[in-house]
Amino acid sequence: MKRIVGQLAAVAQRECMILLKNPIYWFCMIVFPVVVMLFFTSLMHEGQPLEMPVGVVDQDNSSTSRALIRKLDAFQTSRVVARYTSVAEARKAMQRNEIYGFLYIPKDMADQLLASRQPKVSFYYSMTSITAGSLVFRDLKTISTLGSAAVGQATLRAKGFTADQIQAFLQPVRIDLHQITNPWTNYNVYLSTMLVPGVIMLFIFLITAYSLGMELKMGRSKQLMQTADNHIVTALAGKILPQTLVFLILVFGYMYYVFGVLHFPHQGGVGSIVLLGLLTVLPAQGFGIFAFGLIPSLRMSMSICSLWGVLSFSIVGSAFPVSAMDSELQALAWLFPLRHYFMTYQITVFNGYPMAGAWPHIFVLIVFMLLPILILGKLKNAMLKYVYIP
């Protein structure tokens, strides 16, 4: 046992010297992940886009239309930046990305409202950016509804109806809305908790495969195996251990930053956060080792890790729900560690449900951790016999 521990320590010490001498490790394990962390969390620090530019085509120019425009400009997410004389002029401005949408108020709108002739108030918005388009659509639709409601309220009041009767007529069903765990609709909470861990996992994939591939490229693989007395498990564990410690410090630092400093919702408590940190680093390293053992080539294994990491962002389910995807893609989603990380985060940390509710995803992440067992023999053979081919 002491001999194995000594060999493990010798391999780990050897790996530490490699990490210190090669600046690629410093940048990919510390500098770039920290930059990504600060970039994404500061990019959306306001929670959601504010004061997005919109335009107005007001051909009525009445007190009612001016009141609607003032109300639109008062919304937090929209700001009236220009008035246009025609729909064609406003459309061209939207095509030039000067505005995200515009409100069209036809001539004699106020007179037609008072005469109960139902004038058509139109609004146009761009969905080039889905977030901006959705928020502008919400504001423009609300303004259109408020305009008709204001005129209806004035008409009913003139007929002698009470305030309660008017409210029941204009809004027969009152909606009591409660947004669970994120009542602020903070996009930083939704996106940064997926994007940053996804980028960290991508770096873990690449660095794991890179460190193993460099042993073959630099002709150090036999020396590595000799240090571990030709025991592949000892060699692999000693080589990965220093990287594991660095990545764990990075991940737990990220979690302290978002949950402790930025105060992201975390109903599950410290235990769930610690478990999630372990399930971020270890399965990603397991996949990186498996990718290299499957194809013991520096270039090919890093290509597989890059492809897997990039595809993870599309199939994780934060922007488009996996349940709405085709059945083939739903099955494919089980092959990506980021998907299971995100589901475990949602269930145990974000919503605070018991860990038993996330057991299928935790089990799959453990399987990713154990994947290197399948390629130990092939990896040992590669370290002892393979010749690097550029």
mmCIF file of C-alpha atoms in Angstrom, residues 153-361:
data_model
loop_
_atom_site.group_PDB
_atom_site.id
_atom_site.type_symbol
_atom_site.label_atom_id
_atom_site.label_comp_id
_atom_site.label_asym_id
_atom_site.label_seq_id
_atom_site.Cartn_x
_atom_site.Cartn_y
_atom_site.Cartn_z
ATOM 1 C CA GLN A 153 -63.395 52.477 -18.808
ATOM 2 C CA ALA A 154 -64.240 56.072 -19.723
ATOM 3 C CA THR A 155 -67.326 54.964 -21.650
ATOM 4 C CA LEU A 156 -68.630 52.768 -18.821
ATOM 5 C CA ARG A 157 -67.970 55.461 -16.259
ATOM 6 C CA ALA A 158 -70.034 57.909 -18.368
ATOM 7 C CA LYS A 159 -72.896 55.406 -18.336
ATOM 8 C CA GLY A 160 -72.888 55.325 -14.532
ATOM 9 C CA PHE A 161 -71.203 51.993 -13.788
ATOM 10 C CA THR A 162 -69.278 51.643 -10.511
ATOM 11 C CA ALA A 163 -65.537 50.959 -10.330
ATOM 12 C CA ASP A 164 -66.110 47.308 -9.337
ATOM 13 C CA GLN A 165 -68.540 46.787 -12.218
ATOM 14 C CA ILE A 166 -66.091 48.352 -14.679
ATOM 15 C CA GLN A 167 -63.250 46.154 -13.391
ATOM 16 C CA ALA A 168 -65.377 43.006 -13.692
ATOM 17 C CA PHE A 169 -66.347 43.964 -17.234
ATOM 18 C CA LEU A 170 -62.849 44.837 -18.473
ATOM 19 C CA GLN A 171 -61.044 42.006 -16.645
ATOM 20 C CA PRO A 172 -63.515 39.206 -15.898
ATOM 21 C CA VAL A 173 -60.698 36.841 -14.873
ATOM 22 C CA ARG A 174 -57.903 38.205 -12.683
ATOM 23 C CA ILE A 175 -54.569 36.418 -13.001
ATOM 24 C CA ASP A 176 -52.530 35.850 -9.850
ATOM 25 C CA LEU A 177 -49.029 35.122 -11.182
ATOM 26 C CA HIS A 178 -46.245 33.587 -9.070
ATOM 27 C CA GLN A 179 -42.818 32.852 -10.613
ATOM 28 C CA ILE A 180 -41.178 30.205 -8.497
ATOM 29 C CA THR A 181 -37.530 30.621 -7.311
ATOM 30 C CA ASN A 182 -36.755 33.414 -9.822
ATOM 31 C CA PRO A 183 -39.524 36.033 -9.446
ATOM 32 C CA TRP A 184 -37.308 38.729 -11.004
ATOM 33 C CA THR A 185 -37.094 36.901 -14.377
ATOM 34 C CA ASN A 186 -33.345 37.341 -14.080
ATOM 35 C CA TYR A 187 -31.706 36.037 -17.254
ATOM 36 C CA ASN A 188 -28.373 35.966 -15.441
ATOM 37 C CA VAL A 189 -29.760 33.251 -13.158
ATOM 38 C CA TYR A 190 -31.112 31.266 -16.098
ATOM 39 C CA LEU A 191 -28.128 31.465 -18.445
ATOM 40 C CA SER A 192 -24.939 31.949 -16.409
ATOM 41 C CA THR A 193 -25.655 28.809 -14.387
ATOM 42 C CA MET A 194 -25.540 26.833 -17.628
ATOM 43 C CA LEU A 195 -23.052 28.704 -19.833
ATOM 44 C CA VAL A 196 -20.211 29.031 -17.307
ATOM 45 C CA PRO A 197 -20.260 25.367 -16.132
ATOM 46 C CA GLY A 198 -20.579 24.322 -19.778
ATOM 47 C CA VAL A 199 -17.428 26.259 -20.704
ATOM 48 C CA ILE A 200 -15.596 24.858 -17.663
ATOM 49 C CA MET A 201 -16.596 21.330 -18.698
ATOM 50 C CA LEU A 202 -15.334 22.041 -22.206
ATOM 51 C CA PHE A 203 -11.940 23.104 -20.823
ATOM 52 C CA ILE A 204 -11.837 19.982 -18.639
ATOM 53 C CA PHE A 205 -12.555 17.771 -21.672
ATOM 54 C CA LEU A 206 -9.786 19.413 -23.678
ATOM 55 C CA ILE A 207 -7.136 19.640 -20.952
ATOM 56 C CA THR A 208 -7.648 15.998 -19.938
ATOM 57 C CA ALA A 209 -7.243 14.730 -23.487
ATOM 58 C CA TYR A 210 -4.408 17.203 -24.153
ATOM 59 C CA SER A 211 -2.389 16.165 -21.108
ATOM 60 C CA LEU A 212 -2.598 12.490 -22.037
ATOM 61 C CA GLY A 213 -1.889 13.177 -25.705
ATOM 62 C CA MET A 214 1.177 15.245 -24.884
ATOM 63 C CA GLU A 215 2.701 12.250 -23.106
ATOM 64 C CA LEU A 216 2.697 10.426 -26.433
ATOM 65 C CA LYS A 217 3.706 13.449 -28.495
ATOM 66 C CA MET A 218 6.662 14.373 -26.292
ATOM 67 C CA GLY A 219 7.750 10.752 -25.849
ATOM 68 C CA ARG A 220 7.155 10.792 -22.088
ATOM 69 C CA SER A 221 4.541 8.032 -21.904
ATOM 70 C CA LYS A 222 6.997 5.228 -21.067
ATOM 71 C CA GLN A 223 8.584 7.390 -18.379
ATOM 72 C CA LEU A 224 5.125 7.972 -16.910
ATOM 73 C CA MET A 225 4.432 4.252 -16.813
ATOM 74 C CA GLN A 226 7.845 3.499 -15.262
ATOM 75 C CA THR A 227 7.169 6.021 -12.495
ATOM 76 C CA ALA A 228 3.947 4.140 -11.742
ATOM 77 C CA ASP A 229 5.660 0.709 -12.067
ATOM 78 C CA ASN A 230 3.580 0.079 -15.217
ATOM 79 C CA HIS A 231 0.301 0.275 -13.288
ATOM 80 C CA ILE A 232 -2.067 2.196 -15.538
ATOM 81 C CA VAL A 233 -4.523 3.008 -12.735
ATOM 82 C CA THR A 234 -1.769 4.526 -10.579
ATOM 83 C CA ALA A 235 -0.339 6.433 -13.535
ATOM 84 C CA LEU A 236 -3.723 7.745 -14.573
ATOM 85 C CA ALA A 237 -4.828 8.675 -11.062
ATOM 86 C CA GLY A 238 -1.549 10.436 -10.250
ATOM 87 C CA LYS A 239 -1.586 12.369 -13.517
ATOM 88 C CA ILE A 240 -5.195 13.532 -13.214
ATOM 89 C CA LEU A 241 -5.126 14.300 -9.463
ATOM 90 C CA PRO A 242 -3.405 17.743 -9.669
ATOM 91 C CA GLN A 243 -5.766 18.794 -12.458
ATOM 92 C CA THR A 244 -8.729 17.600 -10.405
ATOM 93 C CA LEU A 245 -7.701 19.739 -7.443
ATOM 94 C CA VAL A 246 -7.258 22.838 -9.619
ATOM 95 C CA PHE A 247 -10.607 22.369 -11.361
ATOM 96 C CA LEU A 248 -12.412 21.698 -8.067
ATOM 97 C CA ILE A 249 -11.006 24.939 -6.632
ATOM 98 C CA LEU A 250 -12.145 26.719 -9.799
ATOM 99 C CA VAL A 251 -15.664 25.254 -9.709
ATOM 100 C CA PHE A 252 -16.194 25.854 -6.004
ATOM 101 C CA GLY A 253 -14.869 29.391 -6.461
ATOM 102 C CA TYR A 254 -17.425 29.918 -9.236
ATOM 103 C CA MET A 255 -20.225 28.577 -7.049
ATOM 104 C CA TYR A 256 -19.215 30.794 -4.127
ATOM 105 C CA TYR A 257 -19.189 33.761 -6.511
ATOM 106 C CA VAL A 258 -22.646 33.182 -8.015
ATOM 107 C CA PHE A 259 -24.412 31.877 -4.911
ATOM 108 C CA GLY A 260 -22.559 33.770 -2.196
ATOM 109 C CA VAL A 261 -21.624 37.071 -3.868
ATOM 110 C CA LEU A 262 -24.255 37.486 -6.596
ATOM 111 C CA HIS A 263 -26.916 35.740 -4.452
ATOM 112 C CA PHE A 264 -28.348 33.498 -7.149
ATOM 113 C CA PRO A 265 -31.277 31.416 -5.817
ATOM 114 C CA HIS A 266 -30.057 28.201 -4.181
ATOM 115 C CA GLN A 267 -32.853 26.490 -2.294
ATOM 116 C CA GLY A 268 -30.979 23.199 -1.958
ATOM 117 C CA GLY A 269 -28.307 24.334 0.505
ATOM 118 C CA VAL A 270 -24.557 23.797 0.761
ATOM 119 C CA GLY A 271 -24.671 19.989 0.511
ATOM 120 C CA SER A 272 -26.316 20.065 -2.910
ATOM 121 C CA ILE A 273 -23.846 22.693 -4.128
ATOM 122 C CA VAL A 274 -20.836 20.628 -3.014
ATOM 123 C CA LEU A 275 -22.241 17.515 -4.697
ATOM 124 C CA LEU A 276 -22.894 19.504 -7.850
ATOM 125 C CA GLY A 277 -19.294 20.746 -7.864
ATOM 126 C CA LEU A 278 -17.969 17.190 -7.710
ATOM 127 C CA LEU A 279 -20.402 16.146 -10.441
ATOM 128 C CA THR A 280 -19.062 18.935 -12.629
ATOM 129 C CA VAL A 281 -15.365 18.019 -12.567
ATOM 130 C CA LEU A 282 -15.141 14.230 -12.174
ATOM 131 C CA PRO A 283 -17.564 13.166 -14.959
ATOM 132 C CA ALA A 284 -15.958 15.663 -17.370
ATOM 133 C CA GLN A 285 -12.513 14.220 -16.635
ATOM 134 C CA GLY A 286 -13.892 10.720 -17.039
ATOM 135 C CA PHE A 287 -15.242 11.588 -20.464
ATOM 136 C CA GLY A 288 -11.940 13.218 -21.487
ATOM 137 C CA ILE A 289 -9.967 10.114 -20.474
ATOM 138 C CA PHE A 290 -12.468 7.866 -22.254
ATOM 139 C CA ALA A 291 -12.265 9.935 -25.461
ATOM 140 C CA PHE A 292 -8.470 9.688 -25.503
ATOM 141 C CA GLY A 293 -8.462 5.989 -24.611
ATOM 142 C CA LEU A 294 -10.988 5.295 -27.366
ATOM 143 C CA ILE A 295 -8.832 7.066 -29.973
ATOM 144 C CA PRO A 296 -5.273 7.495 -28.579
ATOM 145 C CA SER A 297 -4.502 10.487 -30.776
ATOM 146 C CA LEU A 298 -3.956 14.008 -29.520
ATOM 147 C CA ARG A 299 -5.692 15.628 -32.471
ATOM 148 C CA MET A 300 -8.637 13.239 -32.796
ATOM 149 C CA SER A 301 -9.400 12.975 -29.075
ATOM 150 C CA MET A 302 -9.376 16.754 -28.662
ATOM 151 C CA SER A 303 -11.637 17.062 -31.714
ATOM 152 C CA ILE A 304 -14.135 14.647 -30.151
ATOM 153 C CA CYS A 305 -14.034 16.565 -26.854
ATOM 154 C CA SER A 306 -14.534 19.882 -28.653
ATOM 155 C CA LEU A 307 -17.488 18.533 -30.620
ATOM 156 C CA TRP A 308 -19.089 17.017 -27.513
ATOM 157 C CA GLY A 309 -18.597 20.183 -25.488
ATOM 158 C CA VAL A 310 -20.006 22.520 -28.127
ATOM 159 C CA LEU A 311 -23.038 20.329 -28.877
ATOM 160 C CA SER A 312 -23.804 20.251 -25.153
ATOM 161 C CA PHE A 313 -24.909 23.898 -25.221
ATOM 162 C CA SER A 314 -27.573 23.147 -27.828
ATOM 163 C CA ILE A 315 -29.001 20.049 -26.190
ATOM 164 C CA VAL A 316 -28.784 21.037 -22.520
ATOM 165 C CA GLY A 317 -32.419 22.226 -22.492
ATOM 166 C CA SER A 318 -32.067 25.716 -21.019
ATOM 167 C CA ALA A 319 -32.947 27.644 -24.200
ATOM 168 C CA PHE A 320 -35.215 25.035 -25.828
ATOM 169 C CA PRO A 321 -36.751 22.252 -23.703
ATOM 170 C CA VAL A 322 -35.521 18.762 -24.472
ATOM 171 C CA SER A 323 -39.069 17.413 -24.044
ATOM 172 C CA ALA A 324 -40.100 19.434 -27.128
ATOM 173 C CA MET A 325 -37.276 18.023 -29.283
ATOM 174 C CA ASP A 326 -37.572 15.010 -31.566
ATOM 175 C CA SER A 327 -37.441 11.646 -29.833
ATOM 176 C CA GLU A 328 -34.024 10.937 -31.364
ATOM 177 C CA LEU A 329 -32.576 14.112 -29.846
ATOM 178 C CA GLN A 330 -34.207 13.349 -26.494
ATOM 179 C CA ALA A 331 -32.381 10.015 -26.455
ATOM 180 C CA LEU A 332 -29.141 11.664 -27.597
ATOM 181 C CA ALA A 333 -29.342 14.189 -24.730
ATOM 182 C CA TRP A 334 -28.507 11.404 -22.251
ATOM 183 C CA LEU A 335 -24.992 11.208 -23.734
ATOM 184 C CA PHE A 336 -23.967 14.732 -22.689
ATOM 185 C CA PRO A 337 -22.688 15.364 -19.137
ATOM 186 C CA LEU A 338 -23.790 19.031 -19.225
ATOM 187 C CA ARG A 339 -27.417 17.967 -19.673
ATOM 188 C CA HIS A 340 -27.313 15.885 -16.493
ATOM 189 C CA TYR A 341 -25.431 18.611 -14.626
ATOM 190 C CA PHE A 342 -28.122 21.125 -15.593
ATOM 191 C CA MET A 343 -30.972 18.823 -14.547
ATOM 192 C CA THR A 344 -29.271 18.046 -11.224
ATOM 193 C CA TYR A 345 -28.749 21.779 -10.643
ATOM 194 C CA GLN A 346 -32.382 22.564 -11.434
ATOM 195 C CA ILE A 347 -33.773 19.840 -9.203
ATOM 196 C CA THR A 348 -31.499 19.931 -6.162
ATOM 197 C CA VAL A 349 -30.057 23.477 -6.031
ATOM 198 C CA PHE A 350 -32.416 25.801 -7.905
ATOM 199 C CA ASN A 351 -35.712 24.270 -6.760
ATOM 200 C CA GLY A 352 -34.471 22.648 -3.563
ATOM 201 C CA TYR A 353 -36.058 19.239 -4.161
ATOM 202 C CA PRO A 354 -34.520 16.118 -2.557
ATOM 203 C CA MET A 355 -31.588 14.501 -4.341
ATOM 204 C CA ALA A 356 -33.723 11.405 -4.868
ATOM 205 C CA GLY A 357 -35.605 13.365 -7.537
ATOM 206 C CA ALA A 358 -32.414 13.697 -9.571
ATOM 207 C CA TRP A 359 -31.108 10.152 -9.106
ATOM 208 C CA PRO A 360 -31.257 9.171 -12.837
ATOM 209 C CA HIS A 361 -29.055 12.135 -13.753
#
